[in-house]
Amino acid sequence: MNKPLILIVEDDPPIRNLISVALEAHDYRYISAANAGNAIMEATSHNPDIVLLDLGLPDLDGVDVIRKIRSWSNMPIIVISARSDDRDKIDALDAGADDYLTKPFSVDELLARLRVTLRRLNQSQPDNAEQMVFTNGALRIDYAAGCAYLNDEELHLTPIEYKLLSLLARNCGKVLTHNYITQQVWGTSWENNVASLRVFMATLRKKLEPDPDSPSFIQTHVGIGYRMVRTDS
Amino acid sequence: MSSLKQTTQSEKRILVCLSSSTSNAKVIHAAANITEAYQGTLIALFVETPAYAQSSDDDKKRLRSNMNLAEKLGARVDTVIGEDVPYQIAEYARLSDISCVVIGQTNTVGGLFRKKKSLTDRLVAYAPDLDYFIIPDYGTKVFFAKKTKNKKNGGTLRNCAIFLAALGLCTLVGLLFSNLGFTDANIIMVYLLGLLVVSMFTTHRAFSLVWAITSVLLFDLLFTTPRFTFYAYGTGYPVTFVVMFAAAFIISTLAIRLKQNASQSAKAAQRMSVVLDTDRQLAKAKAPDEIFSVLAAQLSQLLKRSLVIYPSDGESLLNPNFYPTADDTVPYRADREKEAVDWAFRQHKRAGATTEAYPQTDYLYYSLRIQERVYGVVGVAVHGSPLDASEQSVLASVVGECSLALENARNAREKEESILLAENERLRANLLRAVSHDLRTPLTSIMGNADNLITSGETLDPATRAQVYHDIYNDAQWLTGMVENLLSASRMNEGKLNLNITTELMDDLIGEAVRHLGKRLDAFVFEWRKPDQLLFVRADARLIVQVILNLLDNAMKYTQPGSHIWIRTGKENGEVRVCVEDDGPGIPDDQKPHIFDLFYTSGNPAGDSRRGLGVGLALCQSILKAHDGRIWVTDRIPRGVCFEFALPEEEVTVHE
């Protein structure tokens, strides 16, 4: 496969430099942009595999950049946020970002996120919409039958647990916010449903994860949401 | 205090008497002129008599327009309830320190059994010390000359029933007496007794008078010889008739007045109790919202009308709250009422129905204000039936009480805020000082190491170079932890409202902290023990993660690598408890009381000058305080230390 092309959108030169050095050292191609205007232009002209987007840009809010890109493309976007508040990450995820990184982050973390996203890209390319069976390591979901299997044994899930699991599976690799999940599962997103979500997620994990302390299928992102990760390969 | 008293003494207070007379406007204008000449204050007083309730709508309308006029000319309008008008005026003047009374000459109250002495004469007799200005008016009609006939017919049927029952009963008893051979005088007594009953229990005097005539005729018909004719042979009988008729008239007059007085004083007592009750409830209410709901509750109890309350944020009015009565079906037309509401808000005066400003609206609006500061506007549904004068006055006093309560609440809040601000300011200054001092050490190390690599990186041997890289990385990591704490601290300083409270699973929070520490924990024997049940808390996730991080971080900092670190969770007395233990050297008892103090760092034996700013535990404590939780430290037996914190447990109801 070709070397993946990454678009780095970051206004701070040392950080841009750091990321590009790390990418070059790990066999990625990259282009960079220092502001939102350039970012959108580069995204349209080069159609990169992944966008690394800093949320604090001088000319336009990062969330608006996501909306602009999402209006014509589904290219994966990983946001980089320096703000300590979770709000902007949630806004970015709800606007269509796939993942986030918080400054300060280590190069290891950055590379891990890129790998996860690339794997998702590769896996979901063949007719992703028509996929009737989802497999992720020992987990298999038969959407048509409405059943989930772990090591070929059927999991006895309540309707809500199944809904949660299939929602996460369909968006495997993407961080889904609490708000998004409760909207999808209950149709509303009141506070009460977020509490219910945690209960169902805990019971789902008990059935799903061999060791609930170090979950391998579903990650918790405290204050933000949940994500299913690929465990195969 | 003394200056205040002087002004009230030197300032003339002028009282003008309001009435529904057309000439009253002239009197009010004259009073306003006099007030201006004296540079005094004008008070307009209306004495609500029992007869007022029966006066015609025209009279009521005129009275209202006179009140509005007085208000427009700067008078404070007040109402008292009583029967004896001059006595009420004199009493009011005495209590309110009035020096001067302006009154129209023909302002007399009609009453058949009262001496035809003018109101002014009697007023002078009651209060001889006052100055009087008598404004003559000619040819205008006397105060309540015209009584209305439009009384409701609801009670008529009941009255007739009472009347007929009493008449039948009296006649039966009369016939019985007559058969037993009692004298006529006894029978007359029975009819008089019936008269008393009828005047007490019917609502209109006509029944008493009809009773007088009917009973005389019946007596004549049934009990005087010749019986069953209207002739009477005895010479004394005409006198009996006349006396009986006169007695009927007097008794009915007295009974009606008695009833009116009773209902008036009941009304007055009820209003007084509402005002007192308002006071009592306002004493308990602290927040503006509570005060508004007290206002709404009291006014709906008092007036039995729909209400609308617009709170104000000081600059403009916020969205209104409605308090409709059960039987009010008229929708509130906010757009039509808007101008009247705004007028009441801007002009600090009454507006809306029955006033001069926007009288076409459905509601009457009062502003809740103290001097120039308006706290809101309250509207009372009028819907064509205006409030009477005493209702208005009690409404004004309840509104006044609430405005005062709102003012007090505001003052208390401002004071609280300024104390909090000062406290925050102090904390911030301390924090800045500590930060700028203590962050220098790691920064110096990073800069120096980086400088070494730039200038002489090639000349260093690989082992040294690796050490330099690690030092830079570790110092940066230390700074990162520090910055996280400072960010949390700054969020705490912005106040409790800034917390992002959600329902969180405690295991998720611990998991996040453990994940965050990552490889650093590998140098220790770490064990996480948790119960099977799910423990939920209401918390700001980031801040509680920060608490757990700080506790784990301390455990790692103050013990040697290879030590044990445990984290335990559990539930006790409705609290979720988390305990972080280690088997390190522990904390001496004399240091325990201070470890949660800001900028307290223990003298450390290892001589490592960079263990912390003394921010971590202080921050943990303030985070837990903000969550209504607590944190404490105990010794671990046989060795080590145990930091434990508790948060109120949250019950979660699951939505399927």
mmCIF file of C-alpha atoms in Angstrom, chain A residues 29-137:
data_model
loop_
_atom_site.group_PDB
_atom_site.id
_atom_site.type_symbol
_atom_site.label_atom_id
_atom_site.label_comp_id
_atom_site.label_asym_id
_atom_site.label_seq_id
_atom_site.Cartn_x
_atom_site.Cartn_y
_atom_site.Cartn_z
ATOM 1 C CA ARG A 29 3.812 11.374 3.999
ATOM 2 C CA TYR A 30 2.559 14.729 5.199
ATOM 3 C CA ILE A 31 1.484 18.184 4.107
ATOM 4 C CA SER A 32 0.888 21.018 6.520
ATOM 5 C CA ALA A 33 -1.234 24.126 6.889
ATOM 6 C CA ALA A 34 -0.931 26.928 9.460
ATOM 7 C CA ASN A 35 -4.481 28.223 9.280
ATOM 8 C CA ALA A 36 -8.024 27.192 8.474
ATOM 9 C CA GLY A 37 -8.070 28.751 5.004
ATOM 10 C CA ASN A 38 -4.997 26.816 3.888
ATOM 11 C CA ALA A 39 -6.250 23.699 5.611
ATOM 12 C CA ILE A 40 -9.466 23.594 3.612
ATOM 13 C CA MET A 41 -7.588 24.331 0.424
ATOM 14 C CA GLU A 42 -5.031 21.547 1.047
ATOM 15 C CA ALA A 43 -7.790 19.141 2.027
ATOM 16 C CA THR A 44 -9.676 19.746 -1.231
ATOM 17 C CA SER A 45 -6.632 19.652 -3.505
ATOM 18 C CA HIS A 46 -4.717 16.706 -1.959
ATOM 19 C CA ASN A 47 -7.551 14.655 -0.446
ATOM 20 C CA PRO A 48 -5.386 13.389 2.449
ATOM 21 C CA ASP A 49 -6.020 10.072 4.219
ATOM 22 C CA ILE A 50 -6.198 11.682 7.663
ATOM 23 C CA VAL A 51 -6.446 15.269 8.918
ATOM 24 C CA LEU A 52 -4.735 16.211 12.196
ATOM 25 C CA LEU A 53 -6.547 19.379 13.174
ATOM 26 C CA ASP A 54 -5.611 21.793 15.942
ATOM 27 C CA LEU A 55 -8.782 23.374 17.344
ATOM 28 C CA GLY A 56 -7.253 26.745 18.222
ATOM 29 C CA LEU A 57 -6.622 28.276 14.822
ATOM 30 C CA PRO A 58 -6.102 31.998 14.253
ATOM 31 C CA ASP A 59 -8.659 32.572 11.494
ATOM 32 C CA LEU A 60 -11.553 30.142 12.114
ATOM 33 C CA ASP A 61 -12.760 27.894 14.888
ATOM 34 C CA GLY A 62 -11.609 24.309 14.404
ATOM 35 C CA VAL A 63 -15.181 23.026 14.752
ATOM 36 C CA ASP A 64 -16.173 25.134 11.752
ATOM 37 C CA VAL A 65 -13.316 23.620 9.744
ATOM 38 C CA ILE A 66 -14.687 20.150 10.599
ATOM 39 C CA ARG A 67 -18.164 21.158 9.432
ATOM 40 C CA LYS A 68 -16.743 22.535 6.184
ATOM 41 C CA ILE A 69 -14.779 19.380 5.458
ATOM 42 C CA ARG A 70 -17.719 17.162 6.459
ATOM 43 C CA SER A 71 -19.952 18.962 3.980
ATOM 44 C CA TRP A 72 -18.168 17.145 1.165
ATOM 45 C CA SER A 73 -15.923 14.455 2.588
ATOM 46 C CA ASN A 74 -15.830 11.696 5.194
ATOM 47 C CA MET A 75 -12.028 11.782 5.527
ATOM 48 C CA PRO A 76 -11.011 10.912 9.093
ATOM 49 C CA ILE A 77 -10.293 13.922 11.275
ATOM 50 C CA ILE A 78 -8.341 13.709 14.520
ATOM 51 C CA VAL A 79 -8.581 16.928 16.526
ATOM 52 C CA ILE A 80 -5.795 18.206 18.750
ATOM 53 C CA SER A 81 -6.965 20.302 21.655
ATOM 54 C CA ALA A 82 -4.966 22.341 24.136
ATOM 55 C CA ARG A 83 -7.943 23.445 26.175
ATOM 56 C CA SER A 84 -8.508 21.628 29.423
ATOM 57 C CA ASP A 85 -12.264 21.793 29.065
ATOM 58 C CA ASP A 86 -13.908 18.759 27.493
ATOM 59 C CA ARG A 87 -16.576 20.873 25.873
ATOM 60 C CA ASP A 88 -14.617 21.718 22.733
ATOM 61 C CA LYS A 89 -13.661 18.076 22.193
ATOM 62 C CA ILE A 90 -17.290 17.040 22.500
ATOM 63 C CA ASP A 91 -18.327 19.791 20.094
ATOM 64 C CA ALA A 92 -15.665 18.658 17.633
ATOM 65 C CA LEU A 93 -16.746 14.998 17.903
ATOM 66 C CA ASP A 94 -20.394 15.925 17.499
ATOM 67 C CA ALA A 95 -19.480 18.004 14.469
ATOM 68 C CA GLY A 96 -18.004 14.889 12.863
ATOM 69 C CA ALA A 97 -14.450 14.464 14.128
ATOM 70 C CA ASP A 98 -13.352 10.839 14.580
ATOM 71 C CA ASP A 99 -10.928 11.097 17.461
ATOM 72 C CA TYR A 100 -9.087 13.591 19.634
ATOM 73 C CA LEU A 101 -5.725 14.164 21.267
ATOM 74 C CA THR A 102 -5.104 16.461 24.201
ATOM 75 C CA LYS A 103 -1.961 18.526 24.470
ATOM 76 C CA PRO A 104 0.513 17.626 25.796
ATOM 77 C CA PHE A 105 0.543 14.282 24.027
ATOM 78 C CA SER A 106 3.368 11.860 23.431
ATOM 79 C CA VAL A 107 4.536 10.803 19.997
ATOM 80 C CA ASP A 108 3.538 7.227 20.895
ATOM 81 C CA GLU A 109 -0.009 8.344 21.528
ATOM 82 C CA LEU A 110 -0.149 10.237 18.249
ATOM 83 C CA LEU A 111 1.105 7.251 16.273
ATOM 84 C CA ALA A 112 -1.297 4.903 18.034
ATOM 85 C CA ARG A 113 -4.259 7.086 17.068
ATOM 86 C CA LEU A 114 -3.098 7.234 13.474
ATOM 87 C CA ARG A 115 -2.771 3.453 13.338
ATOM 88 C CA VAL A 116 -6.272 2.937 14.748
ATOM 89 C CA THR A 117 -7.765 5.313 12.240
ATOM 90 C CA LEU A 118 -5.906 3.837 9.278
ATOM 91 C CA ARG A 119 -6.968 0.340 10.233
ATOM 92 C CA ARG A 120 -10.561 1.452 10.345
ATOM 93 C CA LEU A 121 -10.167 3.003 6.908
ATOM 94 C CA ASN A 122 -8.792 -0.211 5.466
ATOM 95 C CA GLN A 123 -11.384 -2.422 7.094
ATOM 96 C CA SER A 124 -14.458 -0.457 6.246
ATOM 97 C CA GLN A 125 -13.613 0.143 2.623
ATOM 98 C CA PRO A 126 -15.370 -2.865 1.088
ATOM 99 C CA ASP A 127 -19.110 -2.004 0.866
ATOM 100 C CA ASN A 128 -19.327 -0.809 4.487
ATOM 101 C CA ALA A 129 -22.981 0.184 4.238
ATOM 102 C CA GLU A 130 -24.159 -3.241 3.159
ATOM 103 C CA GLN A 131 -22.160 -5.124 5.746
ATOM 104 C CA MET A 132 -24.462 -7.594 7.469
ATOM 105 C CA VAL A 133 -21.983 -9.272 9.766
ATOM 106 C CA PHE A 134 -19.443 -7.436 11.875
ATOM 107 C CA THR A 135 -16.412 -9.182 13.308
ATOM 108 C CA ASN A 136 -13.851 -7.790 15.687
ATOM 109 C CA GLY A 137 -11.555 -10.399 17.190
#
